[in-house]
XYZ file of N, CA, C and O in Angstrom:
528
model
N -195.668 -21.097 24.267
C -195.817 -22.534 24.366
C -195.321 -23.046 25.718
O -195.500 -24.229 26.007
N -194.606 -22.077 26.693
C -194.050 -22.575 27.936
C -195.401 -23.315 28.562
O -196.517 -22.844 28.346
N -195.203 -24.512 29.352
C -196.110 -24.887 30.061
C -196.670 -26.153 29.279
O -196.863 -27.161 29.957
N -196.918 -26.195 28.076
C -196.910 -27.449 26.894
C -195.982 -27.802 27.112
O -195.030 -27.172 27.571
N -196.108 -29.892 26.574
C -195.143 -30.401 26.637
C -194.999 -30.854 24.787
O -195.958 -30.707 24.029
N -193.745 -31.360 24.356
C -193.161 -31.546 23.182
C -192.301 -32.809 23.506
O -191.596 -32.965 24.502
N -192.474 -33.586 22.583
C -191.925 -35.271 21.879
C -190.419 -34.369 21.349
O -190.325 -33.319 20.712
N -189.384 -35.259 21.901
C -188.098 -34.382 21.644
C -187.422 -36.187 20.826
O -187.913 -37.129 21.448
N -186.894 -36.441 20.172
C -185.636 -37.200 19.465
C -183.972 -36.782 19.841
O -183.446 -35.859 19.219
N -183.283 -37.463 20.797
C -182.462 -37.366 21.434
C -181.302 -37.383 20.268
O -181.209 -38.479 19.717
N -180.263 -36.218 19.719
C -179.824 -36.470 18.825
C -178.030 -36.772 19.268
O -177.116 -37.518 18.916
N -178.279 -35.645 20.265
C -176.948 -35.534 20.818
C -177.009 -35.527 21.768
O -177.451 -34.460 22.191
N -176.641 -36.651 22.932
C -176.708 -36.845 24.499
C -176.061 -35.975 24.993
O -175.433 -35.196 24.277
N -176.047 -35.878 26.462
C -175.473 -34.960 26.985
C -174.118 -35.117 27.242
O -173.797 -36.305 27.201
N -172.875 -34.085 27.583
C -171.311 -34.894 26.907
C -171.243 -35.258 25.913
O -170.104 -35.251 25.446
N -171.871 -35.549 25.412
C -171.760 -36.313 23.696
C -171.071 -34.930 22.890
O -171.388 -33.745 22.999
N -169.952 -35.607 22.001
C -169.011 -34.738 21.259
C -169.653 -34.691 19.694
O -169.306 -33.724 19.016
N -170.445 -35.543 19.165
C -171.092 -35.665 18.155
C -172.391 -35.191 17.758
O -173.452 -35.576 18.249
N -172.266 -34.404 16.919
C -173.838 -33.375 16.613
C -174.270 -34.170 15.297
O -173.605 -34.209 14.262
N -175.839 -34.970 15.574
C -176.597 -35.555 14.324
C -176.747 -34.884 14.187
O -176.623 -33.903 14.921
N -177.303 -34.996 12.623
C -178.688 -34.312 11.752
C -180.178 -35.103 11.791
O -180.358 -36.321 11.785
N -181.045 -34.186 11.826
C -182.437 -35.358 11.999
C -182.691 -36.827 11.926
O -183.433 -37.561 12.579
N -181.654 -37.097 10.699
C -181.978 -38.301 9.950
C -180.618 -39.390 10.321
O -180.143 -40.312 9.659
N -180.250 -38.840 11.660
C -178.830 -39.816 12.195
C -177.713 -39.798 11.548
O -176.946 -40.711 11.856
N -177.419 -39.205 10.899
C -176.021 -38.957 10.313
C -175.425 -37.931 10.930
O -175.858 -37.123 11.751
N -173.901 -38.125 10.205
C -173.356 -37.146 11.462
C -173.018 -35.760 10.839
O -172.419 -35.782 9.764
N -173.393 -34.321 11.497
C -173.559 -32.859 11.344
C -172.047 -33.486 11.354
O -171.612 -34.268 10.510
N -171.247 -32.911 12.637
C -170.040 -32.311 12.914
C -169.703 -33.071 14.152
O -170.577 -33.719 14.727
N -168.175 -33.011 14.695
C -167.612 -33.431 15.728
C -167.386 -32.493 16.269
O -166.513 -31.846 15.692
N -167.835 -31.944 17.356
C -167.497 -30.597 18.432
C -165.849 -30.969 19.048
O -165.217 -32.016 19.191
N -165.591 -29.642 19.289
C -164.195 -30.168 20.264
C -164.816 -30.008 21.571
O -164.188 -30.688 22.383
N -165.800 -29.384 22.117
C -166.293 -29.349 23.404
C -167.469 -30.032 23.164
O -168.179 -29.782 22.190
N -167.828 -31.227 24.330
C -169.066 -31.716 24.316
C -170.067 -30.968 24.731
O -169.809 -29.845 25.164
N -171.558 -31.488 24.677
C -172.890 -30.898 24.666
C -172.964 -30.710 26.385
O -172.763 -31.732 27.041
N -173.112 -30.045 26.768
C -173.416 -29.692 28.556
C -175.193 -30.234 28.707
O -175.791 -30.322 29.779
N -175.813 -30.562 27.254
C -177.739 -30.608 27.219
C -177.349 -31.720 26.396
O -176.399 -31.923 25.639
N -178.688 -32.601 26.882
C -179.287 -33.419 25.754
C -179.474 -32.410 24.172
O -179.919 -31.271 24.306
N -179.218 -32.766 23.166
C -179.453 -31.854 22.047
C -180.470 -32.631 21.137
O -180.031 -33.692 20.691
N -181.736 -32.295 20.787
C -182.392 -33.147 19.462
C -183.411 -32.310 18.322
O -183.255 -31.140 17.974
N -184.180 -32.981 17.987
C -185.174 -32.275 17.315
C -186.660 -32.615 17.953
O -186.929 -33.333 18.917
N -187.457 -31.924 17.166
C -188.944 -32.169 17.269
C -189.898 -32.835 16.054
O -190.697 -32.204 15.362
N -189.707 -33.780 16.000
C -190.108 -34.701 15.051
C -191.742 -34.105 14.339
O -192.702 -33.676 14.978
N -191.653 -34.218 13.303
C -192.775 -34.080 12.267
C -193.081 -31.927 12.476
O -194.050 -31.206 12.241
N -192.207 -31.762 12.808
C -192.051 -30.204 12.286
C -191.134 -29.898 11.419
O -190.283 -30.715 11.066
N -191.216 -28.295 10.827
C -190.469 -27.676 10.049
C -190.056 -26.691 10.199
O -190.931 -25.830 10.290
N -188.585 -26.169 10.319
C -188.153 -24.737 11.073
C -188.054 -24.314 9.418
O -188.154 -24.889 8.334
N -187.810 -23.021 9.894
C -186.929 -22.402 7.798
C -185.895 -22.369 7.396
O -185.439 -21.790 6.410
N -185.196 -23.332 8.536
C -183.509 -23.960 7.746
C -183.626 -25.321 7.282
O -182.610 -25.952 6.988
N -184.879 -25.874 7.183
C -185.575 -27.037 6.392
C -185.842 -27.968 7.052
O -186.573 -28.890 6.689
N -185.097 -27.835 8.495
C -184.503 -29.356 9.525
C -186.174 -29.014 10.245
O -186.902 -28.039 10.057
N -186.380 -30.196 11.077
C -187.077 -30.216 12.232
C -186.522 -29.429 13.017
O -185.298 -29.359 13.132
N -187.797 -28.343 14.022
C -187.109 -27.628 15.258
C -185.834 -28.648 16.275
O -185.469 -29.808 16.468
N -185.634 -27.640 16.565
C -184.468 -28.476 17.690
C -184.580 -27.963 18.873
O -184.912 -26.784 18.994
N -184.356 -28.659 19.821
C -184.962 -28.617 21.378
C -183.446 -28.807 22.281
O -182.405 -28.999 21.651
N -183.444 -28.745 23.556
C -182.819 -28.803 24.143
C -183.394 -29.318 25.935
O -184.295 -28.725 26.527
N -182.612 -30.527 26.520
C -183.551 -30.806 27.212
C -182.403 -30.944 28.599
O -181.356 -31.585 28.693
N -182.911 -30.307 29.297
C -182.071 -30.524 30.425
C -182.159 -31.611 31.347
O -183.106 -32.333 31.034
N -181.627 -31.966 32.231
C -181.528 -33.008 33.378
C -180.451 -33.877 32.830
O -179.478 -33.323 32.318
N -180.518 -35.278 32.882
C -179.823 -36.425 32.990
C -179.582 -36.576 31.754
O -180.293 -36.038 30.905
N -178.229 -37.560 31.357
C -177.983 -37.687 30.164
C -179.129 -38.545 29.448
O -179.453 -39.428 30.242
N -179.752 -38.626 28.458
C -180.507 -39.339 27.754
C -179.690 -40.238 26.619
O -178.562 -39.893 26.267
N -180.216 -41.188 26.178
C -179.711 -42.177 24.859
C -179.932 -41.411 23.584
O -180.842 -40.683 23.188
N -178.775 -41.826 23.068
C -178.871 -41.603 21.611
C -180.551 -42.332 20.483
O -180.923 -43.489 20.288
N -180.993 -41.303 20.119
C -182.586 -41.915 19.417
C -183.602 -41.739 20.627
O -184.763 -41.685 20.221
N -183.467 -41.633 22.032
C -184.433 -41.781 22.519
C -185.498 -40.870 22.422
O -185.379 -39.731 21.969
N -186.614 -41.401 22.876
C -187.502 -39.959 22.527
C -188.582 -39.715 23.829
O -189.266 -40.504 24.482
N -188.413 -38.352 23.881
C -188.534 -38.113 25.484
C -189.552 -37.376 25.234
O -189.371 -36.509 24.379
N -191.020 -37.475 25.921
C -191.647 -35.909 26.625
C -191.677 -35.416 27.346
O -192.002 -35.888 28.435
N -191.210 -33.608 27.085
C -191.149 -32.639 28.202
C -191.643 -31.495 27.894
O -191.541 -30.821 26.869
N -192.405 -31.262 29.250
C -192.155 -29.740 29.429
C -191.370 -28.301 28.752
O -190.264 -27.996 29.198
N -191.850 -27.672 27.939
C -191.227 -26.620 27.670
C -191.052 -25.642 28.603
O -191.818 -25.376 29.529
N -189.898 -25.053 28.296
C -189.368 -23.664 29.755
C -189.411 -22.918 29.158
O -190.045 -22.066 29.781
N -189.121 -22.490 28.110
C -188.869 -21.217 27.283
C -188.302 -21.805 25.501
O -188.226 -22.877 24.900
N -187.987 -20.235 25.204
C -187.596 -20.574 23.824
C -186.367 -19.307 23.163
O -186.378 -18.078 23.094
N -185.413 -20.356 22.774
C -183.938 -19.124 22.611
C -184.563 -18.693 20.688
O -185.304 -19.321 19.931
N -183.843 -17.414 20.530
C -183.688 -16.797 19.460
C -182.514 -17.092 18.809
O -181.586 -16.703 19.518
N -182.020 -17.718 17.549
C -181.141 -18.285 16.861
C -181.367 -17.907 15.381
O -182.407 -18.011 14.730
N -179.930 -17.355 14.924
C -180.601 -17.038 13.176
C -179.108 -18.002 12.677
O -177.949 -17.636 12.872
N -179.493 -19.146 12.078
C -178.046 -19.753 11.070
C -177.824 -19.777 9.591
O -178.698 -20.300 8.898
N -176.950 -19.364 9.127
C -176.541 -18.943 7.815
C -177.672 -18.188 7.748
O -178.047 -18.645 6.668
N -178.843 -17.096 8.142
C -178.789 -16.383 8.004
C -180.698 -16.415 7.724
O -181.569 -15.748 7.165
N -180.543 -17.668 8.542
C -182.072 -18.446 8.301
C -183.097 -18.560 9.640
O -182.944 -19.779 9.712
N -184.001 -18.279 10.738
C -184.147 -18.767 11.711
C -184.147 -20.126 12.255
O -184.399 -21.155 11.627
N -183.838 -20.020 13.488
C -183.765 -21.556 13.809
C -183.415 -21.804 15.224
O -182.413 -22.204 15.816
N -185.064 -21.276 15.679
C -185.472 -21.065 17.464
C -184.973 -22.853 17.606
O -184.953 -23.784 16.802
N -184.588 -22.696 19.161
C -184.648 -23.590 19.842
C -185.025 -23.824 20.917
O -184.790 -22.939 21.739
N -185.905 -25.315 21.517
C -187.135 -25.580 22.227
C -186.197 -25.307 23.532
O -185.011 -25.424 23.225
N -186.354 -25.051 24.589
C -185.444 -25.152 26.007
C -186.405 -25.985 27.115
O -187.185 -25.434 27.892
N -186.214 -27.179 27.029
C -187.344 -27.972 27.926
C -186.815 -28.879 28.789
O -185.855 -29.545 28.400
N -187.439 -29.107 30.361
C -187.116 -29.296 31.501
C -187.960 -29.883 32.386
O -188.983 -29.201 32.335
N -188.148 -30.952 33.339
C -189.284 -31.059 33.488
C -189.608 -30.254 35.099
O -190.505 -30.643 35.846
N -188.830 -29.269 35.366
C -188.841 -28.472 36.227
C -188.679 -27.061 35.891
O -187.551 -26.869 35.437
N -189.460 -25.895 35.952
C -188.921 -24.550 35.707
C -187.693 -24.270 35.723
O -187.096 -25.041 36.474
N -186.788 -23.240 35.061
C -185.417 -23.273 34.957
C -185.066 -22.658 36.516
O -186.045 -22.532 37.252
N -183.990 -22.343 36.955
C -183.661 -21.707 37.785
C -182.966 -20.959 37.503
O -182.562 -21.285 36.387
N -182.302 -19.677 37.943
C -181.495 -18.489 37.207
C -180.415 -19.134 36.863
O -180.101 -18.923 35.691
N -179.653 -19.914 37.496
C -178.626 -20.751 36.957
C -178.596 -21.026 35.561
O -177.828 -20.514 34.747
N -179.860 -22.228 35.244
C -179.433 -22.715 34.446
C -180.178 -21.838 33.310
O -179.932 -22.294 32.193
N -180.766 -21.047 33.294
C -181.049 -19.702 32.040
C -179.805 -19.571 31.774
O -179.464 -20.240 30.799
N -178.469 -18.589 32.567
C -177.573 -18.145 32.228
C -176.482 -19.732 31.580
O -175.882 -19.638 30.509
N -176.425 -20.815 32.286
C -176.180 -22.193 31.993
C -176.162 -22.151 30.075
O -175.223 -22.203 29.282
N -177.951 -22.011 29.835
C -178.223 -22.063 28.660
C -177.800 -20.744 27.170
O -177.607 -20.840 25.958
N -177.829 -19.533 28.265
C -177.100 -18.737 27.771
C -175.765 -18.403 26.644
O -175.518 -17.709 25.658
N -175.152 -19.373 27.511
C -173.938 -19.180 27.404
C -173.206 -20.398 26.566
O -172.205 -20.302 25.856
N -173.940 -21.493 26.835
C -174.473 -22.342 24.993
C -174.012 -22.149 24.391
O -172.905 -22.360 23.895
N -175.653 -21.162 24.173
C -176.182 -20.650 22.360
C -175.134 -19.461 22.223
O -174.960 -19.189 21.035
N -174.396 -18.685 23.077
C -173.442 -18.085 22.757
C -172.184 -18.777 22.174
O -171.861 -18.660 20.992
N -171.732 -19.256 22.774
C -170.597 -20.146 22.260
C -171.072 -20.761 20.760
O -170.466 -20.537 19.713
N -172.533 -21.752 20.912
C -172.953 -22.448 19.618
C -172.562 -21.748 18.440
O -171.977 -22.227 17.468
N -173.030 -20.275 18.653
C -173.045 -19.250 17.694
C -171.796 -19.331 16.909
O -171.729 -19.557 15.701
N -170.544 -19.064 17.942
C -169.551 -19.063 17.262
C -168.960 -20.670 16.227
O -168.488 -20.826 15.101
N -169.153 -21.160 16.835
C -168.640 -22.387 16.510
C -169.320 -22.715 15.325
O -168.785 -23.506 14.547
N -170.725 -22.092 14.997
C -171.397 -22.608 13.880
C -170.866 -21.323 12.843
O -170.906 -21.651 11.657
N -170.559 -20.441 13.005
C -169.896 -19.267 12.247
C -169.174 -20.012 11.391
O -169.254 -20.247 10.185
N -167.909 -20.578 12.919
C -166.927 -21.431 11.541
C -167.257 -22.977 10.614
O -166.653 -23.483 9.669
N -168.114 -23.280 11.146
C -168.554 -24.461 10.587
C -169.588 -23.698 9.295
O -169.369 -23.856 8.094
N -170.544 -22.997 9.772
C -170.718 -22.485 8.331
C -169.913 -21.743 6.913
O -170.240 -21.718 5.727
N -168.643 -21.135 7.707
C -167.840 -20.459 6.603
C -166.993 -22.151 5.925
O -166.858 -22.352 4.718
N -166.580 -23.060 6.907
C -166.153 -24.117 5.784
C -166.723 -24.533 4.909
O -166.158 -24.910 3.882
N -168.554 -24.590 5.172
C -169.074 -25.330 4.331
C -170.026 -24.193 3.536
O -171.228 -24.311 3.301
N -169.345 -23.303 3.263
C -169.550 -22.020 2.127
C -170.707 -21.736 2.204
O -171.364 -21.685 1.165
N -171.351 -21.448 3.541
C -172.915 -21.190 3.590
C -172.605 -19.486 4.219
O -171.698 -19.077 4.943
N -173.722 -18.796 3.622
C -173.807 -17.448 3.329
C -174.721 -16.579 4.386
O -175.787 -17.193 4.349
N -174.816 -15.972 4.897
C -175.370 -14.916 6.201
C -175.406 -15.634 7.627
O -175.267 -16.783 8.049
N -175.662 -14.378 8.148
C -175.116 -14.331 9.662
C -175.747 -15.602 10.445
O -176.795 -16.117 10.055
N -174.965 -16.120 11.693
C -175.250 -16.866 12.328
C -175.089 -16.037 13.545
O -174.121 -15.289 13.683
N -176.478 -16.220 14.854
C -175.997 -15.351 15.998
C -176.680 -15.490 16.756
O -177.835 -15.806 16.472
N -176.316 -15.335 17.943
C -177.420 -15.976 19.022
C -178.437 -14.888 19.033
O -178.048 -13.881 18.440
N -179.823 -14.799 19.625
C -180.751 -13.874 19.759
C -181.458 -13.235 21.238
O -182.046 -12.180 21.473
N -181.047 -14.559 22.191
C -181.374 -14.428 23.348
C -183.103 -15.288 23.698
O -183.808 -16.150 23.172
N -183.123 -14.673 24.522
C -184.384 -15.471 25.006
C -185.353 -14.835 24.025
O -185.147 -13.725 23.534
N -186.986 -15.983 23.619
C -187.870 -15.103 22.626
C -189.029 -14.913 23.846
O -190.047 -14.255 23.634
C-alpha cells in the first residue's frame, strides 16, 4: 500500500501523554509521551476489533483531526496475542533516521503494552514484529 494515501483520525498528538481508543475515550496515560501523531483509520477493521492504527509523522496535529497521508510503510505488531499492523505515514519518504526513530517506538510500545495488558488480565503475547 506504500505510495497510497489513507484518512488518519488524530487520536494521540504528538507529545501527547494520553492514548484514546477509537471512540475518544481514554486507553491509558503513558509516562513517556508519543514522539508521532498516534490515530486510527476510520471505517476499517484490524482483528483486535479496533480500527487500524496509523502513525503519522511531521508536526504535531490536533486532537480529532483528520489528516490525509501518504503511506511509507507498515510495522508488524501482535497484542494480547491478536494482530495489529500499524499504518507508518509521512508526507515525505522516511529517511534512515526516522525508520530506526520508528523502530524504536514499537519497541518500547511493546513493552509498555505487555504491562498494560497483564493489568488488564488479557492473555498472549504482545511484540513488536518489525517492518512488514
Amino acid at each position: 500500500m506504500s505510495g497510497e494515501s489513507l484518512c488518519v483520525v488524530i487520536d494521540v498528538p504528538k507529545w501527547s501523554f494520553v492514548k484514546r481508543k477509537d471512540d475518544g475515550s481514554v486507553d491509558f496515560i503513558s509516562p513517556l509521551p508519543s514522539p508521532f501523531n498516534y490515530g486510527h483509520v476510520p471505517d476499517t477493521l484490524a482483528e483486535d476489533g479496533d480500527a487500524f492504527d496509523a502513525v503519522v509523522l511531521g508536526a504535531r496535529l490536533s486532537p480529532r483531526s483528520r489528516v490525509t497521508v501518504p503511506v511509507q510503510g507498515r510495522m508488524g505488531f501482535i497484542d494480547a496475542g491478536e494482530s495489529d499492523p500499524k499504518w507508518i505515514c509521512a508526507q515525505q519518504p522516511l529517511r534512515a533516521t526516522e525508520r530506526r526513530q520508528v523502530e524504536r517506538f514499537f519497541r518500547r510500545y511493546a513493552v509498555a503494552k505487555r504491562l498494560i495488558n497483564r493489568v488488564r488480565r488479557k492473555q498472549g503475547p504482545t511484540r513488536y514484529l518489525g517492518w512488514l
